[in-house]
Coordinates of N, CA and C in Angstrom, one line a residue:
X1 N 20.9 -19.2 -33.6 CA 22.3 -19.0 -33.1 C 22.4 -17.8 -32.2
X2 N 21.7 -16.8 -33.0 CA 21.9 -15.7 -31.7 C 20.7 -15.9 -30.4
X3 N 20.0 -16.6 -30.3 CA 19.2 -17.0 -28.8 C 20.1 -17.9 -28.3
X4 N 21.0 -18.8 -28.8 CA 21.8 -19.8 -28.1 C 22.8 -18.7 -27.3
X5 N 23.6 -18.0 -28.0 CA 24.2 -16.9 -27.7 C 24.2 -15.8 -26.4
X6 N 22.8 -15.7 -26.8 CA 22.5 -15.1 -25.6 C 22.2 -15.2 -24.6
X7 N 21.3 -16.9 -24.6 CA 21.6 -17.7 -23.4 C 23.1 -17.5 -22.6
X8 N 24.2 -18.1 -23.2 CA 25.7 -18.2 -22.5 C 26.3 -16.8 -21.9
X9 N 25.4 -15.6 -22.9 CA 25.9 -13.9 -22.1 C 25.5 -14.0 -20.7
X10 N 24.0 -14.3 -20.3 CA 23.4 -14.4 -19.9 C 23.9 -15.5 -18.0
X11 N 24.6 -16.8 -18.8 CA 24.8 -17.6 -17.6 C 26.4 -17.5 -17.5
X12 N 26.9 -16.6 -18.6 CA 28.4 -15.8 -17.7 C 28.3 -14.7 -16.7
X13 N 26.9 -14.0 -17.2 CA 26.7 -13.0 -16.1 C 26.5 -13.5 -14.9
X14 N 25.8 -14.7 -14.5 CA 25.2 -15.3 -13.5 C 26.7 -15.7 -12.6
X15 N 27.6 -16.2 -13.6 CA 28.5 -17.1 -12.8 C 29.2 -15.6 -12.4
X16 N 29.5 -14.3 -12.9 CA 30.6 -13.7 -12.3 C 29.5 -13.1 -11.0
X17 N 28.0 -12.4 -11.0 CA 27.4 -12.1 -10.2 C 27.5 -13.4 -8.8
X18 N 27.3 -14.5 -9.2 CA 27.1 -15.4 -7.9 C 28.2 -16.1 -7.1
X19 N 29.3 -15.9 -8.4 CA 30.7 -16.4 -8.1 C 30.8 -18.0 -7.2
X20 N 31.1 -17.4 -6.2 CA 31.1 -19.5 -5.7 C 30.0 -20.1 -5.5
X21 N 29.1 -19.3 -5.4 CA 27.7 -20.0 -5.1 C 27.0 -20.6 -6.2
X22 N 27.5 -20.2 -7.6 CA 27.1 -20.8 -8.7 C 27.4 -22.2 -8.9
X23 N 26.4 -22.7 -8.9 CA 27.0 -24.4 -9.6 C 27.0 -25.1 -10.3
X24 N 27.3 -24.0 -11.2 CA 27.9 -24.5 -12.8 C 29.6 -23.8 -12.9
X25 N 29.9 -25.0 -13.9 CA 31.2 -24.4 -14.3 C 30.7 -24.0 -15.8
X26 N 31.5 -22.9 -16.1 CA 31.5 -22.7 -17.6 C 32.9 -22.6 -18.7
X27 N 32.9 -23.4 -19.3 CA 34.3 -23.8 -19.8 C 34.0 -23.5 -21.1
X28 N 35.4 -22.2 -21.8 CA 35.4 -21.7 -23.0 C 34.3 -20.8 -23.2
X29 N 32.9 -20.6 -22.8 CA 32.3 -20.3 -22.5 C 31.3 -20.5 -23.7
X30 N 31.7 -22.4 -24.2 CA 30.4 -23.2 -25.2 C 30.1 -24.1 -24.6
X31 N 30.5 -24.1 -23.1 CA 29.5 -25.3 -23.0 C 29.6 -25.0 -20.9
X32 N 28.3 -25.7 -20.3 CA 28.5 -25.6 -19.3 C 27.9 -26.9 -18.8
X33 N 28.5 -27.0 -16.9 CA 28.7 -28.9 -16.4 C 28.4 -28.1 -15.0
X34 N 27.6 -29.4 -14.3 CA 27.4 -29.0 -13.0 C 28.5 -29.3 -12.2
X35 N 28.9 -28.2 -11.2 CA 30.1 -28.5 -10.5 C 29.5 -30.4 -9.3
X36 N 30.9 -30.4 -9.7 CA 30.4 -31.9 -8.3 C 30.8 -31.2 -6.8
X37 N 29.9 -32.0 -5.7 CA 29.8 -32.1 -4.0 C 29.8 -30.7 -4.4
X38 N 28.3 -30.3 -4.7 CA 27.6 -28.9 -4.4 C 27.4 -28.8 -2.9
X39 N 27.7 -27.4 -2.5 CA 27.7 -26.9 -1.6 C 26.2 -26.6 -1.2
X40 N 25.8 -26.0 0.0 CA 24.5 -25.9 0.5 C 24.2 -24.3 -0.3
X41 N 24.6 -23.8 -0.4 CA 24.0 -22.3 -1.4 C 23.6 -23.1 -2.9
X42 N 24.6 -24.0 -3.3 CA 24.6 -24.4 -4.1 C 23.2 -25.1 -4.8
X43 N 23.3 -26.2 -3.8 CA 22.1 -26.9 -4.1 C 20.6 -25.8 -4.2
X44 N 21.1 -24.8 -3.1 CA 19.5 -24.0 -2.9 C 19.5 -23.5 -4.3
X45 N 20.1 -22.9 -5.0 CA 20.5 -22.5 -6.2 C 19.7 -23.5 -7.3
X46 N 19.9 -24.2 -7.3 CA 20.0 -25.5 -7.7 C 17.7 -25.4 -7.7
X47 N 17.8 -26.2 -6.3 CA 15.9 -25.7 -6.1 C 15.5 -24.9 -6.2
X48 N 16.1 -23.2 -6.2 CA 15.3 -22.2 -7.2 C 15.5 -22.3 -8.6
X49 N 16.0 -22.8 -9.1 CA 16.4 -23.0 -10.7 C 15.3 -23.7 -11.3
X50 N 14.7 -25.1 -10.2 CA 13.7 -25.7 -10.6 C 12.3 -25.2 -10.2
X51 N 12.5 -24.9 -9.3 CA 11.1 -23.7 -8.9 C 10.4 -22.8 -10.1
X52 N 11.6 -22.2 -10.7 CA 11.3 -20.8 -11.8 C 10.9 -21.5 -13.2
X53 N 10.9 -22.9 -12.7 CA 10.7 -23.7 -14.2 C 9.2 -24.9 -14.5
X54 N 8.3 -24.6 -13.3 CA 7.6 -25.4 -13.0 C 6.7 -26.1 -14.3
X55 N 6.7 -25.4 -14.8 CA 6.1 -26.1 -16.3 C 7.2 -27.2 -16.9
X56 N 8.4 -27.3 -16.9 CA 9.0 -28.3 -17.2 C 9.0 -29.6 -16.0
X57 N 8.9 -29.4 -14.6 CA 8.9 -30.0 -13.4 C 7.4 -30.3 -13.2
X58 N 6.4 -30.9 -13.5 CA 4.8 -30.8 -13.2 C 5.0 -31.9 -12.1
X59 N 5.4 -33.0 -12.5 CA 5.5 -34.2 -11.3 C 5.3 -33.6 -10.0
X60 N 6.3 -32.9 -9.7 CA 7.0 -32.2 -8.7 C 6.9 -30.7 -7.5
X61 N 5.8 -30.0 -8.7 CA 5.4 -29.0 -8.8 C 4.8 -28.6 -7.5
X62 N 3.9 -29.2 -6.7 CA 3.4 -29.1 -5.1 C 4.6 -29.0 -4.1
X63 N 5.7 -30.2 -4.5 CA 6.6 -30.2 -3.3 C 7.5 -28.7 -3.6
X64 N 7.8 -28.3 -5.1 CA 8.8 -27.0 -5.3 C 7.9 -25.9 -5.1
X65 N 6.6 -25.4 -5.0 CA 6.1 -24.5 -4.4 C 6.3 -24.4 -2.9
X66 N 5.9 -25.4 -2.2 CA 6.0 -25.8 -0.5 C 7.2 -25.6 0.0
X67 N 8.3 -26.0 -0.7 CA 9.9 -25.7 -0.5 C 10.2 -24.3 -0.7
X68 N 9.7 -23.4 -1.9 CA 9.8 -22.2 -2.0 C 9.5 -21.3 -0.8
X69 N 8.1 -21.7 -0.2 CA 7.6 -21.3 0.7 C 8.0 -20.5 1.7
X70 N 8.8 -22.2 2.4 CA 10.0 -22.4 3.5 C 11.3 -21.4 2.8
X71 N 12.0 -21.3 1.7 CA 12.9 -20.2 1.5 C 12.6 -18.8 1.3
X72 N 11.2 -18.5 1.1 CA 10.6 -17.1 1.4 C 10.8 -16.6 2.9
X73 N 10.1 -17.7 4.0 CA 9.6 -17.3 5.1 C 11.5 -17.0 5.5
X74 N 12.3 -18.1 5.5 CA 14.1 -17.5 5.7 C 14.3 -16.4 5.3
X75 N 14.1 -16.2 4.2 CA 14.6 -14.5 3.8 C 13.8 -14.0 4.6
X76 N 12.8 -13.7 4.6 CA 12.2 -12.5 5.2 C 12.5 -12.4 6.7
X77 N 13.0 -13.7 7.5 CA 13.5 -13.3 9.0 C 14.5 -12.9 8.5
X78 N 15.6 -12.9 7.7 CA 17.0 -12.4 7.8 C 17.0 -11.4 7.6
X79 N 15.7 -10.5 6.5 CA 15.6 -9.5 6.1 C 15.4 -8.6 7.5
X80 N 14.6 -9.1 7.9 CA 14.0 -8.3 9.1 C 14.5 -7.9 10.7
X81 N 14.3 -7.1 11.6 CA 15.3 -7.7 12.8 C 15.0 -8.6 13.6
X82 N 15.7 -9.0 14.0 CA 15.8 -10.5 15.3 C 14.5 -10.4 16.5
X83 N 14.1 -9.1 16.5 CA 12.8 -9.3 18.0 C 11.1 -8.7 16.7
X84 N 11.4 -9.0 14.8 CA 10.4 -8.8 14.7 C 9.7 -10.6 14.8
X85 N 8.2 -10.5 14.4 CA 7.7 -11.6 14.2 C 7.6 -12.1 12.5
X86 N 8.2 -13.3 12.6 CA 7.5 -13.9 11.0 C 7.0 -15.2 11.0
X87 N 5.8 -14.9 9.9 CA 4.6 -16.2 10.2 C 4.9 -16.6 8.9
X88 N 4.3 -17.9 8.9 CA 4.2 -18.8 7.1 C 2.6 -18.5 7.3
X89 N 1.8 -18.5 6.2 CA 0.8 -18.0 6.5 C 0.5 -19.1 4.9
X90 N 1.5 -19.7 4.3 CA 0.3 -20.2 2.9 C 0.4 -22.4 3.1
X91 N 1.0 -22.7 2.6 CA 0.9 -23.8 2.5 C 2.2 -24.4 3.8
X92 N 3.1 -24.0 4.5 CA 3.5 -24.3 6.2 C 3.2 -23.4 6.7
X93 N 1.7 -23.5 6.5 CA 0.9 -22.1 7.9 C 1.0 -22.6 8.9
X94 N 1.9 -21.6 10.2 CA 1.3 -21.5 11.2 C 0.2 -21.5 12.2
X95 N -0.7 -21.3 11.0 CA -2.3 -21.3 11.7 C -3.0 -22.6 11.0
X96 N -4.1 -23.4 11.9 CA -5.0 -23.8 11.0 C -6.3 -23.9 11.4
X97 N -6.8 -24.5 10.8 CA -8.0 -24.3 10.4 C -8.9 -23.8 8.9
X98 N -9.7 -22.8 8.8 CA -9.9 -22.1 7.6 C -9.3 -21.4 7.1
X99 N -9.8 -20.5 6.2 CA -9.0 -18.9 5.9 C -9.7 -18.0 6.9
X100 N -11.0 -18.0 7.3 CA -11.7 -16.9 8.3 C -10.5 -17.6 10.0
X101 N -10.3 -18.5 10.0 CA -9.9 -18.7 11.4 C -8.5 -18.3 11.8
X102 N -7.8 -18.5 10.8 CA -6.4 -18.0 10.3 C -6.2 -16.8 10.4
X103 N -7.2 -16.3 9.9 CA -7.0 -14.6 9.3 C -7.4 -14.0 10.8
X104 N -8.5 -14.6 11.8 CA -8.7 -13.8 12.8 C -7.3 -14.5 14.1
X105 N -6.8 -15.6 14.1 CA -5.8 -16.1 14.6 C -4.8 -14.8 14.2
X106 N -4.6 -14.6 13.2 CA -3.0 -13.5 12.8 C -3.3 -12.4 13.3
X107 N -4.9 -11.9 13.6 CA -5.6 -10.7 13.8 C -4.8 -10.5 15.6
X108 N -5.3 -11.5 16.3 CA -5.2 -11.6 17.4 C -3.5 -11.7 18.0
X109 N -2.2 -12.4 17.2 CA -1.1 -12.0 17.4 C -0.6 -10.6 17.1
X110 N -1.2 -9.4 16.1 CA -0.8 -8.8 16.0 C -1.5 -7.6 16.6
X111 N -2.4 -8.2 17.5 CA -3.0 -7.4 18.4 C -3.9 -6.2 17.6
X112 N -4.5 -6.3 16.4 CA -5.7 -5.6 15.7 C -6.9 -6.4 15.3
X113 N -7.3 -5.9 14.6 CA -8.8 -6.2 14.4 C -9.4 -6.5 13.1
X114 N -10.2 -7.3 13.1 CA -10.7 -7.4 12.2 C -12.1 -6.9 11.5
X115 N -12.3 -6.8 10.4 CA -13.1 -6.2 9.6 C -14.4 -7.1 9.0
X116 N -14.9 -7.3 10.3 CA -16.4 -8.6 10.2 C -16.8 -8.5 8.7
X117 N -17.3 -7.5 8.2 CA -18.0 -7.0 7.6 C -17.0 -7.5 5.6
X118 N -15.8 -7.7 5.9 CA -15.5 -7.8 4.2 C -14.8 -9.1 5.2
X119 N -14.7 -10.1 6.0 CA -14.7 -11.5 6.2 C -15.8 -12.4 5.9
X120 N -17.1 -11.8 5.6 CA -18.0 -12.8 5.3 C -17.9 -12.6 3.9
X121 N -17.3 -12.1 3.3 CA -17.2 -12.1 2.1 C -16.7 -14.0 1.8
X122 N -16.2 -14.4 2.8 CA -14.9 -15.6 2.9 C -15.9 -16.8 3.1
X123 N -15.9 -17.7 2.3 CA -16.9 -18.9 3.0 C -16.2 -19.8 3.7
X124 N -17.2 -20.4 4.6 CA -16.3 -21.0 6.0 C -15.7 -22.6 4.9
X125 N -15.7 -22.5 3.8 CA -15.7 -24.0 3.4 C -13.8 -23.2 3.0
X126 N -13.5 -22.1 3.0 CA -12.6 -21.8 2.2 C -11.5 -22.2 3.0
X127 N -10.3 -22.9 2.7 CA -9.4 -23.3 2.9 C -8.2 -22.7 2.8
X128 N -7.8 -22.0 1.6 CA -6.8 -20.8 0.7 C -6.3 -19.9 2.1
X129 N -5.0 -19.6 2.0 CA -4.7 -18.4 2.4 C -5.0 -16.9 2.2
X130 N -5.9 -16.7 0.9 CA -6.0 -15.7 0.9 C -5.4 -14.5 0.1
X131 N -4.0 -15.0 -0.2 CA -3.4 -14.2 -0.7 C -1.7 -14.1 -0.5
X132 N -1.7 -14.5 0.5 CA -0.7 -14.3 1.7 C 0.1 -15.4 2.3
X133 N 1.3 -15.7 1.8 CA 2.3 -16.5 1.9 C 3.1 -16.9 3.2
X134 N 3.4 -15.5 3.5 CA 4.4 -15.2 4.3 C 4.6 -13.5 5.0
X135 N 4.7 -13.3 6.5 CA 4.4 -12.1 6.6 C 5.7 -11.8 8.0
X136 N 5.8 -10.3 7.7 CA 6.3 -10.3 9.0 C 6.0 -9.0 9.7
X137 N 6.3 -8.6 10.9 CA 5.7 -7.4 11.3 C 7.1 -7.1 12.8
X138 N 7.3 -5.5 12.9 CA 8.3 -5.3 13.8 C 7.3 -4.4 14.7
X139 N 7.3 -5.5 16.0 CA 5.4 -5.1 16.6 C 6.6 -4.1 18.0
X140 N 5.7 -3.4 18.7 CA 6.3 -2.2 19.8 C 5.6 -2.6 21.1
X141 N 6.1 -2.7 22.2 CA 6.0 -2.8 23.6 C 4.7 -2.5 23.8
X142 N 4.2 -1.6 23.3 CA 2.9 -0.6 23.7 C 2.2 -1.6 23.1
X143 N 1.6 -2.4 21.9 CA 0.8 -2.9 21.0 C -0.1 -2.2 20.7
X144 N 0.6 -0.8 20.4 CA -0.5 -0.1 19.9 C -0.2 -0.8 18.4
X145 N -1.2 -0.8 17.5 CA -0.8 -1.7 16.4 C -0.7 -0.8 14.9
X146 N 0.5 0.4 15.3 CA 0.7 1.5 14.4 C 2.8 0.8 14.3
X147 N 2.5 -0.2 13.3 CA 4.1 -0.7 12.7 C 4.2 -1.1 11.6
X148 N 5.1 -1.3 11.5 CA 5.6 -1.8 10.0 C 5.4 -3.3 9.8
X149 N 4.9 -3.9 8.7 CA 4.3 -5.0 8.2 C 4.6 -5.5 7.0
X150 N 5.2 -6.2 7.0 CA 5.2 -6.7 5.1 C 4.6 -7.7 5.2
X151 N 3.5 -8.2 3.9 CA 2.9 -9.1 3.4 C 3.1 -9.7 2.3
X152 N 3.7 -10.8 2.2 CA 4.0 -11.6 1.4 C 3.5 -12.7 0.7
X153 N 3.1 -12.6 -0.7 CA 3.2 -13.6 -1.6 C 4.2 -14.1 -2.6
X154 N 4.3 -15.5 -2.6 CA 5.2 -16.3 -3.7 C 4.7 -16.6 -4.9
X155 N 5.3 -16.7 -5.7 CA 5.3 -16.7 -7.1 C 6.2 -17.7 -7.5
X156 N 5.8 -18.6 -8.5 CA 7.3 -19.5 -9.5 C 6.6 -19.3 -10.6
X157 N 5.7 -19.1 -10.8 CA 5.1 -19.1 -12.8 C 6.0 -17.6 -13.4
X158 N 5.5 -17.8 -15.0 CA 6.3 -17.6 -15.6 C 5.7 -15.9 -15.6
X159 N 4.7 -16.0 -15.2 CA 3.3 -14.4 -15.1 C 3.4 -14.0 -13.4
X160 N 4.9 -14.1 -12.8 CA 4.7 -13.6 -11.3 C 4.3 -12.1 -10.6
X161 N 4.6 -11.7 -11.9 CA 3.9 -10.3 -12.3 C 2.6 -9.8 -11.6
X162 N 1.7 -11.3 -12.4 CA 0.3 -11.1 -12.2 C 0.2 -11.1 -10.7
X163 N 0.7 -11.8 -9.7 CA 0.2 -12.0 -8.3 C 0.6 -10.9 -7.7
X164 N 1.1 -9.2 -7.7 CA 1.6 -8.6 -6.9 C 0.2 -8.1 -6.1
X165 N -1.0 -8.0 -6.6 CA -1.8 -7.7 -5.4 C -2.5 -8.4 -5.2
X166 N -2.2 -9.4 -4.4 CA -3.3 -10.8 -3.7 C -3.0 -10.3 -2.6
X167 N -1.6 -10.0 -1.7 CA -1.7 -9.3 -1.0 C -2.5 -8.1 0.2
X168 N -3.3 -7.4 -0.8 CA -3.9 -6.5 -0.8 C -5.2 -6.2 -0.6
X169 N -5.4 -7.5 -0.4 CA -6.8 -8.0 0.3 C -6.9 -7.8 1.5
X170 N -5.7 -8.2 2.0 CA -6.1 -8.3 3.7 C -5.9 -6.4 4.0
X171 N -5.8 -5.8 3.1 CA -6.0 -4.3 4.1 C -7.8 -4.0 4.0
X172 N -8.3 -5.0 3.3 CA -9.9 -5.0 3.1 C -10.3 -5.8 4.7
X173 N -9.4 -6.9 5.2 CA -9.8 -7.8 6.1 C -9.2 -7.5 7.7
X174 N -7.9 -6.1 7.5 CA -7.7 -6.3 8.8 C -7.5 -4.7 9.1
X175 N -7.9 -4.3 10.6 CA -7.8 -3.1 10.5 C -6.3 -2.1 10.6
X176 N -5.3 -2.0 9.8 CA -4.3 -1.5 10.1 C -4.3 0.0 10.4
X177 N -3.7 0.2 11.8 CA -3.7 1.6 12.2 C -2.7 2.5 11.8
X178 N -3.3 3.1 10.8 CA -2.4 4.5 10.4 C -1.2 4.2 9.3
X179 N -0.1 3.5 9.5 CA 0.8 2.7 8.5 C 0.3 1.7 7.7
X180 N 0.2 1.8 6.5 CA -0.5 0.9 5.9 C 0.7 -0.6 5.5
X181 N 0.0 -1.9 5.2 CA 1.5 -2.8 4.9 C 2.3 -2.7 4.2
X182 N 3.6 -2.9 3.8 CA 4.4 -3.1 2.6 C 4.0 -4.6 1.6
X183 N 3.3 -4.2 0.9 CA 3.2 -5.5 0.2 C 4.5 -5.8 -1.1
X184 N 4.9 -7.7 -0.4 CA 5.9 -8.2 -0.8 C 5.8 -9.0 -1.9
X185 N 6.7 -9.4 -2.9 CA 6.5 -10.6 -3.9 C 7.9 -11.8 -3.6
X186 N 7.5 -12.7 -3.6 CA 8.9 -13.7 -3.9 C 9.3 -14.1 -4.5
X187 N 9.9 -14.1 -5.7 CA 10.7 -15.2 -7.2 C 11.5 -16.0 -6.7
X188 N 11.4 -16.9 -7.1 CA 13.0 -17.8 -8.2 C 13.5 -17.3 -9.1
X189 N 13.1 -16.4 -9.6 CA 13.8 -16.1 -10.8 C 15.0 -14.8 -10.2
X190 N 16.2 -15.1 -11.0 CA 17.3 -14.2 -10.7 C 16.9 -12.9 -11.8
X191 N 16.7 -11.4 -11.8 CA 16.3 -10.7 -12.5 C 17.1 -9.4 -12.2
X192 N 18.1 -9.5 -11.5 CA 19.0 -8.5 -11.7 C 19.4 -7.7 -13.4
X193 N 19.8 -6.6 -13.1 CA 20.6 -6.2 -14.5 C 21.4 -5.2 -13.7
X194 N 22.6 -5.9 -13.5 CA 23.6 -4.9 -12.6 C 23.8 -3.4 -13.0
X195 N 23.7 -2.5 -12.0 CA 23.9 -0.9 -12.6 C 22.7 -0.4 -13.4
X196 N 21.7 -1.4 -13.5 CA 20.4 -1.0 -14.1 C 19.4 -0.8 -13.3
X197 N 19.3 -1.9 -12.8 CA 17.9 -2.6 -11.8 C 17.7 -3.7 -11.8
X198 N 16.3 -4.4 -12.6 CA 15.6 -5.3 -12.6 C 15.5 -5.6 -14.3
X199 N 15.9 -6.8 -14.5 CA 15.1 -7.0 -16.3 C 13.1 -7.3 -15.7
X200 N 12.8 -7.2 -16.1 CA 11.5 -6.7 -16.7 C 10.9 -6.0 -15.4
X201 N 11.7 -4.9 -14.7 CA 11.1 -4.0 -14.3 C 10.0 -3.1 -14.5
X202 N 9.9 -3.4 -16.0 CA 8.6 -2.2 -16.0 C 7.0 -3.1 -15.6
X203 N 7.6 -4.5 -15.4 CA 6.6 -5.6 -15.1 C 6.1 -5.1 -13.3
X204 N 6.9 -4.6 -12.9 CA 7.1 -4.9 -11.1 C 6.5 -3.2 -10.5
X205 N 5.4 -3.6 -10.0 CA 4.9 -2.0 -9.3 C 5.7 -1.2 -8.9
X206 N 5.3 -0.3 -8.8 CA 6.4 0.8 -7.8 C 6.1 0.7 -6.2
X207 N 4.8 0.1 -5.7 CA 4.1 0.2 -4.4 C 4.8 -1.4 -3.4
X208 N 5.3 -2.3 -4.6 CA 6.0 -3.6 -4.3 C 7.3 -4.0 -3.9
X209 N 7.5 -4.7 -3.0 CA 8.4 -4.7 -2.4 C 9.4 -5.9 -2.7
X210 N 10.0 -6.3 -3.9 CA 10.5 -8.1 -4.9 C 11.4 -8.2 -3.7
X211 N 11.8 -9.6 -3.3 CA 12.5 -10.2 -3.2 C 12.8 -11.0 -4.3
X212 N 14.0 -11.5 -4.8 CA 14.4 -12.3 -5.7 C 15.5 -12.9 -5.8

């Protein structure tokens, strides 16, 4: 009774935090109904909800990662300003070919270099991204290649924790001058605690940069 309980604290918190964008109603506050002709925040709402649940969703599971993807790579332009660049780099990559061809392709947009030497680490059979989902970079006239960078991985499991440094590879693979990247994470999962922070903050590095 008190886990059921604290479920409903829990999805009254949600509805006053998200207010109209929530799409549930909660009535009396024992029971809750999906609002009908959900709105487009709505529904997105709606496909991170099933994202953050992929063990209940297996069927499905390839298309709600691939979709997460695409709502990663949107935040991070909005996050960012309008003349930086952002790439999909994992499953609607930009690039193709391998992981070595990809990785020296993103080398060559962001006008640096690569590190021969921990690329052969990479077998040419390797397909994976690497690490790296989604990226963006606010590059300067000069291309001297001393800017700011975030590198981004996604996450829907229930251990998103564990992926904050896959990341962190590519400072082994690419030569960054002088500013090192901001490495990013992306959830579904809503993990606010208003006036606190984060619930399971003490999970989330201090060197990381959550989206959620």
């Amino acid at each position: 009774e008190n886990d059921v309980g604290n479920l409903f604290r829990l999805i009254a918190e949600r509805n006053r935090l998200f207010a109209e964008n929530y799409p549930f109603d909660l009535h009396h506050s024992d029971r809750i109904i999906l609002k009908p002709d959900l709105s487009y925040k709505q529904q997105l709402y709606i496909m991170l909800l099933l994202a953050s649940n992929l063990d209940i969703f297996k069927t499905v599971r390839s298309e709600l990662t691939t979709e997460f993807e695409k709502v990663a790579y949107q935040a991070l332009k909005c996050y960012l300003p309008n003349d930086s660049m952002v790439k999909s780099f994992g499953k609607n990559s930009d690039y193709t070919g391998n992981a070595l061809t990809k990785i020296r392709e993103l080398a060559k947009d962001m006008f640096i270099n690569v590190k021969e030497n921990e690329l052969a680490h990479i077998s040419e059979n390797n397909m994976q991204e690497r690490g790296v989902d989604v990226l963006g970079w606010i590059p300067f006239k000069d291309r001297i290649p001393n800017f700011l960078v975030i590198l981004g991985q996604c996450a829907c499991g229930k251990d998103w924790y564990n992926k904050q440094n896959e990341t962190r590879r590519y400072e082994h693979y690419l030569e960054f001058y002088r500013q090192k990247p901001l490495h990013s994470l992306f959830i579904p999962f809503a993990i606010i605690n208003p006036g606190i922070g984060f619930y399971e903050g003490d999970e989330i590095n201090n060197e990381t940069l959550l989206f959620e």
